[in-house]
Coordinates of C-alpha atoms in Angstrom, one line a residue:
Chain N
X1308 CA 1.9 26.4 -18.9
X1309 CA 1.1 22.8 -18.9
X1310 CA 3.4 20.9 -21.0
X1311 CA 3.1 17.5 -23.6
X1312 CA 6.0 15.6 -23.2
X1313 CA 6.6 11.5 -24.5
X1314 CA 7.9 9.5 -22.3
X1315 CA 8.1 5.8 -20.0
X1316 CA 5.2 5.3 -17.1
X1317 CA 8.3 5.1 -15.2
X1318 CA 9.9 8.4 -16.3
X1319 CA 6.3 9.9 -15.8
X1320 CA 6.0 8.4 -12.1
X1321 CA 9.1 10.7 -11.4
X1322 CA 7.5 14.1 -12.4
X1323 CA 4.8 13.1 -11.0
X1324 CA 6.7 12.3 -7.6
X1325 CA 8.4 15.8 -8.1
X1326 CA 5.4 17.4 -9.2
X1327 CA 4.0 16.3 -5.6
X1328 CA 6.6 18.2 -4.2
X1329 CA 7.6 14.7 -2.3
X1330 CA 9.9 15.4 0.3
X1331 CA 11.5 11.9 1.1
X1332 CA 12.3 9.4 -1.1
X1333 CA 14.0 5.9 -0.4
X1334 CA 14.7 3.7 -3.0
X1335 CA 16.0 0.2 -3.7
X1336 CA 16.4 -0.6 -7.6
X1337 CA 14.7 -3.8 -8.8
X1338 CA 13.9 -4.6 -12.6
X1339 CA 11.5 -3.0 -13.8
X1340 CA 10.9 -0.3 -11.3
X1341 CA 14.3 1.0 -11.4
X1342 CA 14.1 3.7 -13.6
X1343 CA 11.8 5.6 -11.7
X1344 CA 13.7 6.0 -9.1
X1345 CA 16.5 6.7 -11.8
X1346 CA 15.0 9.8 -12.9
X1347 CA 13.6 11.2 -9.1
X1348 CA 17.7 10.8 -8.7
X1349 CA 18.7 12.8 -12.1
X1350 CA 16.3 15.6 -10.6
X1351 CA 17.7 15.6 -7.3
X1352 CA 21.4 15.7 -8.2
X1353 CA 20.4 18.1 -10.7
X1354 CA 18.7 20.6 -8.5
X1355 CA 15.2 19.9 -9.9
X1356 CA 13.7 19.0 -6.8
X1357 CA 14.0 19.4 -3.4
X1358 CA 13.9 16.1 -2.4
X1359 CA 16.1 13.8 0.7
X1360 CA 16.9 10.8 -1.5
X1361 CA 17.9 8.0 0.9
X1362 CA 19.7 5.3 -0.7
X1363 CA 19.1 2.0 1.6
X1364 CA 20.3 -1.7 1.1
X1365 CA 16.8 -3.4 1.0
X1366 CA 13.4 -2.3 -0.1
X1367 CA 12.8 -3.3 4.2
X1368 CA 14.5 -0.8 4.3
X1369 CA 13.4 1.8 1.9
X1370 CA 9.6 1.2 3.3
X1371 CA 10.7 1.5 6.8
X1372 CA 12.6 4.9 5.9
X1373 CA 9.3 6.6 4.2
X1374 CA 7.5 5.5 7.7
X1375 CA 9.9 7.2 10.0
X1376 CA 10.0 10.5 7.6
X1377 CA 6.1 10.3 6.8
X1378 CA 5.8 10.3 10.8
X1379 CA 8.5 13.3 10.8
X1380 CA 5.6 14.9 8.8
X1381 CA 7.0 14.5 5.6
X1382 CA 5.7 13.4 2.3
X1383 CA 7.4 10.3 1.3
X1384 CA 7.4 8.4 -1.8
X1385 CA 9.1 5.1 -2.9
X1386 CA 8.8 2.5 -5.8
X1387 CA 9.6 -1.0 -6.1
X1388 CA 8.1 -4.3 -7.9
X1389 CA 7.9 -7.7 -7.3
X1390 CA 10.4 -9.3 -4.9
X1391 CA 11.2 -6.1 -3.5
X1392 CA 7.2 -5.6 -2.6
X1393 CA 7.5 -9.3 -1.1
X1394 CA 10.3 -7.9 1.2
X1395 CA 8.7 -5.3 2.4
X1396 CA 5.8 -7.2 3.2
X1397 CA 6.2 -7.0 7.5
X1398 CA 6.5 -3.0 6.7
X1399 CA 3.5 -2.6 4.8
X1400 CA 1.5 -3.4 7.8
X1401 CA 3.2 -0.9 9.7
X1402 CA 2.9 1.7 7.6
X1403 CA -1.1 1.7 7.2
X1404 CA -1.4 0.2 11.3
X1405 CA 0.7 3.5 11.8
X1406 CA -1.8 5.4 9.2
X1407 CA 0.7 7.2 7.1
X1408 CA -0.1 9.0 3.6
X1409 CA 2.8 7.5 2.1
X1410 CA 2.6 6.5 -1.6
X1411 CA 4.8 3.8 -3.4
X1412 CA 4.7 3.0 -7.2
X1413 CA 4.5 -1.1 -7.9
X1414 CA 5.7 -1.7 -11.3
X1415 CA 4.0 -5.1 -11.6
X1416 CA 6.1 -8.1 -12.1
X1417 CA 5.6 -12.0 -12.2
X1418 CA 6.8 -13.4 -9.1
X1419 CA 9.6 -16.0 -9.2
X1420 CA 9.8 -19.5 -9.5
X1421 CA 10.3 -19.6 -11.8
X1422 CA 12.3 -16.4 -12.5
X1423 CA 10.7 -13.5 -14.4
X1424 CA 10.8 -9.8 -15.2
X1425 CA 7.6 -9.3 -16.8
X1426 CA 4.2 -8.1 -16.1
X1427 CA 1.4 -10.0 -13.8
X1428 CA -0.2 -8.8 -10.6
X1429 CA 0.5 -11.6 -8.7
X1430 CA 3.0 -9.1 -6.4
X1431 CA 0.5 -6.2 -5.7
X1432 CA -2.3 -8.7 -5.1
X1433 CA -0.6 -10.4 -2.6
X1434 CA -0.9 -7.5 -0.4
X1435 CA -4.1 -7.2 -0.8
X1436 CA -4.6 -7.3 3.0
X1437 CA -1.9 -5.3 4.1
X1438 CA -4.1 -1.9 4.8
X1439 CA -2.9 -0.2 1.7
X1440 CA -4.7 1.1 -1.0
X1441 CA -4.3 0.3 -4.5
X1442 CA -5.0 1.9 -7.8
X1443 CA -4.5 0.3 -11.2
X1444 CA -3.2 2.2 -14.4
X1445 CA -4.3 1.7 -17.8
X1446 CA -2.0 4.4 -19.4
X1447 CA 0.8 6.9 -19.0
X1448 CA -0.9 9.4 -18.4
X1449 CA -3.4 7.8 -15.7
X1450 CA -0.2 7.1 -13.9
X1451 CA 0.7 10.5 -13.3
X1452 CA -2.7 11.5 -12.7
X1453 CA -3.1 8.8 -10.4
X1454 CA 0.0 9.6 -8.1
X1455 CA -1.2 13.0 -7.6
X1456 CA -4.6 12.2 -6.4
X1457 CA -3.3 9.1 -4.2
X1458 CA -1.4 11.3 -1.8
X1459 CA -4.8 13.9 -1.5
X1460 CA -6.8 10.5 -0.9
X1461 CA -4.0 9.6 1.5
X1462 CA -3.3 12.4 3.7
X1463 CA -7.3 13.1 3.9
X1464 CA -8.1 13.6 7.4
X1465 CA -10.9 10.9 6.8
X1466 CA -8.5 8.2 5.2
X1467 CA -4.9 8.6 6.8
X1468 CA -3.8 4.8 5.0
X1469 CA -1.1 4.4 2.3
X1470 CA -1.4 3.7 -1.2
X1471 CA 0.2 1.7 -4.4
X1472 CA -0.4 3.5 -7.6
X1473 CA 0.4 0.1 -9.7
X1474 CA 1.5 -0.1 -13.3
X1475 CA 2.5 -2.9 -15.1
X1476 CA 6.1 -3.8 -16.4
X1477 CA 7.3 -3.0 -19.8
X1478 CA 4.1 -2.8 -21.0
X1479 CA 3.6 0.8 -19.4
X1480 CA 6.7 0.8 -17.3
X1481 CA 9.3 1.1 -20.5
X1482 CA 6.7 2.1 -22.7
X1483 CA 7.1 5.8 -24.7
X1484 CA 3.3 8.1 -24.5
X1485 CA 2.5 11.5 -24.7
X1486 CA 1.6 12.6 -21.1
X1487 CA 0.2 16.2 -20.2
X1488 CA 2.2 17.9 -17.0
X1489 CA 0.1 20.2 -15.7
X1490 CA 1.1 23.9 -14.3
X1491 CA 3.1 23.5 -10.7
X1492 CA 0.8 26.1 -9.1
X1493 CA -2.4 24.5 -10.4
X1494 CA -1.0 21.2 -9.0
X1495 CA 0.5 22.9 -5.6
X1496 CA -3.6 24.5 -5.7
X1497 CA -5.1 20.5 -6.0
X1498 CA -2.3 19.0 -3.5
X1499 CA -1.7 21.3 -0.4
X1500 CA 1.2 20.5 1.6
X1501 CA 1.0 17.6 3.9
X1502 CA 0.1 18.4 7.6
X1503 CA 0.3 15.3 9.8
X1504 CA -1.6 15.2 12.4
X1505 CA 1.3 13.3 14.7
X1506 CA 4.9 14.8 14.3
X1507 CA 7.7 12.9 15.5
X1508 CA 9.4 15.4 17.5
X1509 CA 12.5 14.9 19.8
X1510 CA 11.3 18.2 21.7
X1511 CA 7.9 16.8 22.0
X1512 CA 8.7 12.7 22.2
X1513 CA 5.8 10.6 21.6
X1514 CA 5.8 6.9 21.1
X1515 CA 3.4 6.2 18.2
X1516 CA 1.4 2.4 17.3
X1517 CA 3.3 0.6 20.4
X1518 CA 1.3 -1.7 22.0
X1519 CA -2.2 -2.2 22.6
X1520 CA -3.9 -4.7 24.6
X1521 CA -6.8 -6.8 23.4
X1522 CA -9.3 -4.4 24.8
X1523 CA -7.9 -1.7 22.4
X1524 CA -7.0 -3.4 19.4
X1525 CA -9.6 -4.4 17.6
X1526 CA -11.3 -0.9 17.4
X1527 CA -7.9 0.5 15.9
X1528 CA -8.4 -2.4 13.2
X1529 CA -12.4 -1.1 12.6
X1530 CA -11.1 2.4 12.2
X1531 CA -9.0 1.4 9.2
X1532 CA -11.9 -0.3 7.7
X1533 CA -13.8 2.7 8.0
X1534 CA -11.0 4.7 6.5
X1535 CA -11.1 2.4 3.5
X1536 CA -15.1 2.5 3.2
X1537 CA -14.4 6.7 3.0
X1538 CA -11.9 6.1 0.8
X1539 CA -14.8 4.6 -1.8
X1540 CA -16.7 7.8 -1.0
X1541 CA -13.9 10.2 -1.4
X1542 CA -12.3 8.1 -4.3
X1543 CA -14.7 9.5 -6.9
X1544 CA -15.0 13.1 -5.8
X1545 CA -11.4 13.4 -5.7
X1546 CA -11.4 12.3 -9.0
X1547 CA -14.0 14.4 -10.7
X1548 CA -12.7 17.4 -9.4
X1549 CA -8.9 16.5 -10.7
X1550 CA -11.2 15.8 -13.7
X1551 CA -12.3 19.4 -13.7
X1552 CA -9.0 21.0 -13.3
X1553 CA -6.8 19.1 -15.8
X1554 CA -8.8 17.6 -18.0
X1555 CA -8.3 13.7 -17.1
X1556 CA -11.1 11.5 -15.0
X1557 CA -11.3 7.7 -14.5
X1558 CA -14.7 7.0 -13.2
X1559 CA -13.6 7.0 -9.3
X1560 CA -13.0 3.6 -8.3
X1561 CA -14.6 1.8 -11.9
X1562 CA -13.8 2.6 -15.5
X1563 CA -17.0 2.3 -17.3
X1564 CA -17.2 1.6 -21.0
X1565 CA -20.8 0.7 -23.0
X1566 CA -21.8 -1.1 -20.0
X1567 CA -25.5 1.1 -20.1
X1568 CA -27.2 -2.2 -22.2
X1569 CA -24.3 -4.6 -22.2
X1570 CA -25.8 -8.3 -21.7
X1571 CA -22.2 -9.3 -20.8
X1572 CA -19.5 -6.8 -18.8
X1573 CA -15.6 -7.4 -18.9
X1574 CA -14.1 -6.9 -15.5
X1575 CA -10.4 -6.3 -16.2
X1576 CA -7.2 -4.2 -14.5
X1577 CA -5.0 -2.5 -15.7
X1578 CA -3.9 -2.0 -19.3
X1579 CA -6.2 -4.9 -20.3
X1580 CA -9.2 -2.6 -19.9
X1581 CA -7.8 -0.4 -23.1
X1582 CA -7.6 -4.0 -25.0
X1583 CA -11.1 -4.4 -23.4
X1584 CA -12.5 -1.6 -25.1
X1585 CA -11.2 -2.1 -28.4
X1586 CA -12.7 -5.3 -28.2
X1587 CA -15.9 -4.1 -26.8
X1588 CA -16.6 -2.2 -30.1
X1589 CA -15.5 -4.7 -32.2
X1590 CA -18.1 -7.1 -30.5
X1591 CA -21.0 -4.8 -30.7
X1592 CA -19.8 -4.4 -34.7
X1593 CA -21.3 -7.9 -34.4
X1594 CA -24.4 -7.0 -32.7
X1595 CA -22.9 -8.6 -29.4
X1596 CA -24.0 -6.4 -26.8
X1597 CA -20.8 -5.6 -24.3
X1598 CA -19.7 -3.2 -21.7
X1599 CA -16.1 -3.1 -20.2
X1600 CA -15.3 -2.3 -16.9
X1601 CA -12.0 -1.4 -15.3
X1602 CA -11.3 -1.9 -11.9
X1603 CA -9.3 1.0 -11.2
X1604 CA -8.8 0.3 -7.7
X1605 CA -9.0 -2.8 -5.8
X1606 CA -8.8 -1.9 -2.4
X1607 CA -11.4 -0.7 -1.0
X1608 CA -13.1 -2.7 -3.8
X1609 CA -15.7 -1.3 -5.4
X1610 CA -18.4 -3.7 -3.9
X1611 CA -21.5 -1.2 -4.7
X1612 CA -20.5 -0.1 -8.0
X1613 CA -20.2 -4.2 -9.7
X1614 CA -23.3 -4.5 -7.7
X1615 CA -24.8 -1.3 -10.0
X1616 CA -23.8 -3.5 -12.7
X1617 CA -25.1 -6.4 -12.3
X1618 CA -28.6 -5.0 -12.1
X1619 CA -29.0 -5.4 -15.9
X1620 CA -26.1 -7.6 -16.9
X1621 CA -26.7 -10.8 -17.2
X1622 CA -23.3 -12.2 -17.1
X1623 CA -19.6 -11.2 -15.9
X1624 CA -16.5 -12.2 -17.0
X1625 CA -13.5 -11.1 -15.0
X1626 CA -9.7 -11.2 -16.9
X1627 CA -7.2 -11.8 -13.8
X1628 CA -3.5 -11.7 -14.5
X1629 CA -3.4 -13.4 -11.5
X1630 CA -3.7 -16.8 -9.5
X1631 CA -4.3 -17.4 -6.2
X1632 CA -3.1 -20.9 -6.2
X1633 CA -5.6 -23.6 -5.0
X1634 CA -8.4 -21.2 -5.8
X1635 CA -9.0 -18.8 -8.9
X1636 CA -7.8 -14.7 -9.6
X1637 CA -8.9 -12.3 -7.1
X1638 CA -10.6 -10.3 -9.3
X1639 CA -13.2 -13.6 -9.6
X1640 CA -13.4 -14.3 -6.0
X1641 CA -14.3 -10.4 -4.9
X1642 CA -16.9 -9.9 -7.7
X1643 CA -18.5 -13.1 -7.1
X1644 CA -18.4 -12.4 -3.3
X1645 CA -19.8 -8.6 -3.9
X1646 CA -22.7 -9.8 -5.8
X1647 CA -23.4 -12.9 -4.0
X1648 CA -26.7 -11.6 -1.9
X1649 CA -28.1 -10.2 -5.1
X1650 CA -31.7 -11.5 -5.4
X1651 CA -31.1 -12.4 -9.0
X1652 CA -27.4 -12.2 -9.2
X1653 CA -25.5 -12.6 -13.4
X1654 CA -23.2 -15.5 -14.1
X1655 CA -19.9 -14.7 -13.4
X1656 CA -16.7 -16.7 -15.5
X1657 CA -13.1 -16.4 -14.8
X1658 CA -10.9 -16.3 -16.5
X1659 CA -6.7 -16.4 -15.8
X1660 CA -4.6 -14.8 -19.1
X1661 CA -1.2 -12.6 -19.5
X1662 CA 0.4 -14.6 -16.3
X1663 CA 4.0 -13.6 -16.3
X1664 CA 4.0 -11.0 -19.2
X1665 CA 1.8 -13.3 -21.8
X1666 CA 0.7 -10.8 -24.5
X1667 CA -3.4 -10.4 -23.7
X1668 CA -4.6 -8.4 -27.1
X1669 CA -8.0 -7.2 -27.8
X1670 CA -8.3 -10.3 -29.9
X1671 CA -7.7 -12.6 -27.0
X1672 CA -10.7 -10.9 -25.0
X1673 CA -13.1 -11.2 -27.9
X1674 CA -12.4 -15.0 -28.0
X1675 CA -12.8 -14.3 -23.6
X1676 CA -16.4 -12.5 -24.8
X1677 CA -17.8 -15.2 -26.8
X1678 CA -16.9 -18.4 -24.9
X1679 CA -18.7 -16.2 -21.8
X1680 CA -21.4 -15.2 -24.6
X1681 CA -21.7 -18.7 -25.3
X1682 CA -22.2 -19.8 -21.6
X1683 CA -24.6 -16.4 -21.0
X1684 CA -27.0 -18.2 -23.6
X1685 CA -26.7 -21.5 -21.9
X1686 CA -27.3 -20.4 -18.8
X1687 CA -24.7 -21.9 -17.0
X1688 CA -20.9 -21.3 -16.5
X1689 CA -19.4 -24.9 -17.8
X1690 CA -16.2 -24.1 -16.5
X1691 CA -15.3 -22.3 -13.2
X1692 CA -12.0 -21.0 -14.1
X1693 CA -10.6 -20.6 -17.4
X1694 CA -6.9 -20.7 -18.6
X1695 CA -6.6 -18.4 -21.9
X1696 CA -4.0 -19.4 -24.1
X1697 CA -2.2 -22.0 -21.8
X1698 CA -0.1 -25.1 -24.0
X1699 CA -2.1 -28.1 -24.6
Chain W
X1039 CA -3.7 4.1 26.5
X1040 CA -5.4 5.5 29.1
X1041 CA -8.2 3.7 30.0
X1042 CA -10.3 6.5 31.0
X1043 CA -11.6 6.2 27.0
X1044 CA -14.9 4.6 26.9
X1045 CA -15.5 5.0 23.4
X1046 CA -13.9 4.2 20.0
X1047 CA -14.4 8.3 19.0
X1048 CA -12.5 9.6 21.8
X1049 CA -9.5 7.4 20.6
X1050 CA -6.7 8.2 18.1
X1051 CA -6.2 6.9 14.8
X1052 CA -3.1 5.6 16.3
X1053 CA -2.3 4.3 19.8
X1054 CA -0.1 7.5 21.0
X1055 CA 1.7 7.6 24.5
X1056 CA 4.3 10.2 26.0
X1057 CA 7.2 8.9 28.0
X1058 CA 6.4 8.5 31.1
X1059 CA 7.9 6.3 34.4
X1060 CA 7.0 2.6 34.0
X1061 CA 4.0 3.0 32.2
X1062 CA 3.9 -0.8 32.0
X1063 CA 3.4 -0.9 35.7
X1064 CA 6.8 -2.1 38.1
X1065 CA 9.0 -4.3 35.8
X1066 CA 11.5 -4.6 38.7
X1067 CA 9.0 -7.2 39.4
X1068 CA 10.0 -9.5 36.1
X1069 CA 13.2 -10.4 37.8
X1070 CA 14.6 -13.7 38.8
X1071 CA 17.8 -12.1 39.3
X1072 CA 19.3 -9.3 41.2
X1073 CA 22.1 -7.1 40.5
X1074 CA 24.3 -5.6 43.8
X1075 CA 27.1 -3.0 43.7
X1076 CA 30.1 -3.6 45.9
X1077 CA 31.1 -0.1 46.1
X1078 CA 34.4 -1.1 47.6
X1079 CA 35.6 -2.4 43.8
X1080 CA 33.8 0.1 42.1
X1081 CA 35.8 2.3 40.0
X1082 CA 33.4 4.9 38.9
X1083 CA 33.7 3.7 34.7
X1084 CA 30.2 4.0 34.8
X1085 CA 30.1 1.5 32.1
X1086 CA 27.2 -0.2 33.8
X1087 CA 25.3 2.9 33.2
X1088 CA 25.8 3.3 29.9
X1089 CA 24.8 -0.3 29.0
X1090 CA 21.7 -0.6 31.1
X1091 CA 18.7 -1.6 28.2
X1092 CA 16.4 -0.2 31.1
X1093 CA 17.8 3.5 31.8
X1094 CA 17.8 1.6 35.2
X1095 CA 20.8 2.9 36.8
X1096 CA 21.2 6.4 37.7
X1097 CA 24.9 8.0 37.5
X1098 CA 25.1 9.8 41.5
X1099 CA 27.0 12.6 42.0
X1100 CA 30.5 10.4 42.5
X1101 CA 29.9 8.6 39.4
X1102 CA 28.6 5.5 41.1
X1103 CA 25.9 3.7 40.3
X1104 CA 22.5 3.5 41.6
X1105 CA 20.3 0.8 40.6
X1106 CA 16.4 1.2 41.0
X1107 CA 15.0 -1.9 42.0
X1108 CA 11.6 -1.1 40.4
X1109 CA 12.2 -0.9 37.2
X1110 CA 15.1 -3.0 37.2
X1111 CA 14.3 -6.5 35.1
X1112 CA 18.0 -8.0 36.1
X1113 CA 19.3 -8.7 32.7
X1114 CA 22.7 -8.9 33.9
X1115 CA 23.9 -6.8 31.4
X1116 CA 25.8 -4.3 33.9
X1117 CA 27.3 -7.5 36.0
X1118 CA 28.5 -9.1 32.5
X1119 CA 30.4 -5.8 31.3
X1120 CA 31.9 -4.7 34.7
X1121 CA 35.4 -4.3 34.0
X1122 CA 36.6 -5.0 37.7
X1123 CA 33.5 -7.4 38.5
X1124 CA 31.9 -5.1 40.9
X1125 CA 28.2 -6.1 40.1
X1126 CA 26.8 -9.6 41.2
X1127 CA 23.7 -11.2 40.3
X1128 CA 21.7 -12.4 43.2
X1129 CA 18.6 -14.9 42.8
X1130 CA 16.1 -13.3 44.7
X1131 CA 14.2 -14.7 47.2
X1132 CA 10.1 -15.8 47.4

């Protein structure tokens, strides 16, 4: 029987984990990740799970434990935020180069200086070219979901990369929802076991990603762009047919929402694109016609489907909780560079808000809405990028 | 890799090799410096063997050590932990 329980995105990430039967977990506590790796402990110590939980002294070291067991052939999960993402960073490389399934949770935090615990996506988007894939949660129970479809995206034979499944801090991470647990055998039917197709083996030694010379290496680089470009293919099937079978579906790689007419579409990520909604009827109470859509996952970036959109919006207006300093938020540089070679391509206005935890309501992206309305009717953005809510 | 492949589709997802004898070609050939055995001080420890980065040095059947030249990159690592100082490096010659 599938079961309704209330509980954190972080306690949620652990059944999930568990529920994916991982094999391997290593683990390095950091605020506010910790607790998932809290509860994946309970339920090994407690016989829930039938789990190898390696406790190592750095998140280095936790990422480079889940690539020597996802090479073993086993499925290997770990979670982290922030700092610890930022020391893993040389692994990451390794692990997608090496083209292992493995999936890692990033609770998204701020990164310091100055010092913070809260949300912003500044740590997951700064691996944004590390060869993994990342997905974006807007609730609880998308989290779960999400985990469980990353490692059947992952350990496709036409994919073989690694993926984040990235939620925000506190604001999902410690945060109480109901969240639907399927049946184990209805999961086990959706996620076979993994089978690698390279097996570390001391009876059968192999070395595996040593190194190439320039007449090999750049082909090994195209082979994980086309493994991300199947990845936007398989992304939404994967999706519908989870969809079919428990009940929950995203949109693939974009969560839609009144977009159909909408003059002016909200790009968000993450839990802003439930504020996004909410503000997205209260707009059209007004007789302001506007969509939202989510970005659910920004690598591979949905290129195509913002494309699809801007064929009858006239204006975009992406919400990054990100900076990329000396230039704008990600999520405004990779729309405005998908849409560029559009014949008649919409205005696009970013916009920077919720940097370092700053509450963003469904109030602040109404006041987003109509300084972007106000620009749509102009014709002209008067202001590149736009700081919402900073201090005067 | 082998470079028999011609094409990208014959290749792995992953550069794969088995362990085989210097696939890097003849490292002996890196080497400025060259390590000889007096067999007279040798004590059979085989320390040398056990240290060698370069599974470089073969144990014989009297425990002493044989050194092949063509893989050999002359570290020094087996002169340096020599007990009895029983391994010299030589600069080679040409």
């Amino acid at each position: 029987m599938a079961q309704m329980i209330i509980d954190t995105a972080n306690h949620i990430t652990g059944y999930a984990a568990r529920a994916a039967r991982v094999k391997v977990v290593a683990a390095y506590p950091i605020t506010p990740q910790t607790t998932i790796v809290e509860k994946i402990a309970e339920f090994a110590e407690s016989g829930k799970m039938d789990v190898e939980y390696i406790r190592v002294e750095s998140e280095h070291s936790a990422m480079v434990a889940c690539i020597g067991a996802a090479a073993a052939g086993a499925r290997a999960f770990t979670a982290t935020s922030a700092h610890g993402l930022a020391l893993m960073h040389e692994a990451l490389h390794w692990a997608s180069g090496s083209r292992l399934p493995i999936v890692m949770a990033v609770v998204n935090r701020a990164m310091g200086a100055p010092w913070s615990i809260w949300s912003d996506f500044s740590d997951s988007l700064s691996q944004r070219d590390t060869g993994w894939m990342q997905f974006y949660c807007a609730d609880n129970q998308e989290v779960f979901d999400t985990v469980i479809q990353a490692y059947r995206l992952c350990e496709d034979g036409q994919v073989f990369l690694p993926a984040m499944v990235c939620l925000e801090g506190f604001i999902l991470s410690h945060t109480y929802m109901p969240v639907k647990i399927p049946d184990q055998d209805k999961i086990d039917g959706f996620l076979p076991s993994y089978k690698s197709g390279w097996i570390l083996d001391v009876n059968r030694p192999v070395s595996h990603a040593n190194l190439v010379s320039p007449e090999w290496y750049m082909e090994f680089r195209y082979m994980i762009q086309s493994a991300m470009e199947n990845a936007k293919r398989i992304i939404p099937e994967i999706d519908r047919e989870y969809g079919k079978i428990f009940g929950f579906e995203y949109g693939g790689l974009i969560e839609k929402y009144k977009c159909e007419d909408a003059d002016l579409i909200l790009l968000t990520m993450g839990t802003m694109g439930s504020d996004a909604k909410i503000a997205v009827d209260q707009l059209r109470k007004e007789g302001l016609k506007v969509g939202s859509a989510r970005v659910r996952v920004f690598r591979p970036f949905p290129v195509e489907q913002i494309r699809k959109l801007s064929e009858q919006a006239q204006m975009l207006a992406t919400i990054d909780r990100h900076i990329s300093f000396g230039m704008e938020g990600f999520l405004a540089t990779e729309t405005k560079a998908s849409i560029f070679s559009l014949k008649d391509p919409p205005l696009v206005a970013g916009f920077i808000a919720g940097l370092g935890g700053r509450d963003v309501t469904s109030k602040t992206i109404e006041e987003i809405a109509k300084k972007s309305i106000k620009w749509m009717r102009l014709g002209r953005v008067e202001k590149e990028t736009e700081w919402i809510d900073l201090r005067e | 890799m082998s470079s028999s492949l011609k094409s990208r589709k014959e290749m792995p997802l992953t550069p794969l090799s088995s362990p085989s004898v210097g696939s890097m070609g003849k490292t002996g050939s890196w080497r400025t410096f060259r390590p000889e055995v007096d067999n007279s001080k040798c004590t059979r420890c085989t320390i040398c063997w056990i240290y060698c980065p370069d599974a470089a040095i073969t144990r014989q059947d009297d425990d002493s050590p044989k050194i092949d030249y063509d893989y050999c990159k002359g570290c020094g690592i087996c002169a340096n932990e020599c007990p009895v100082k029983a391994i010299t490096m030589e600069r080679e010659e040409g």
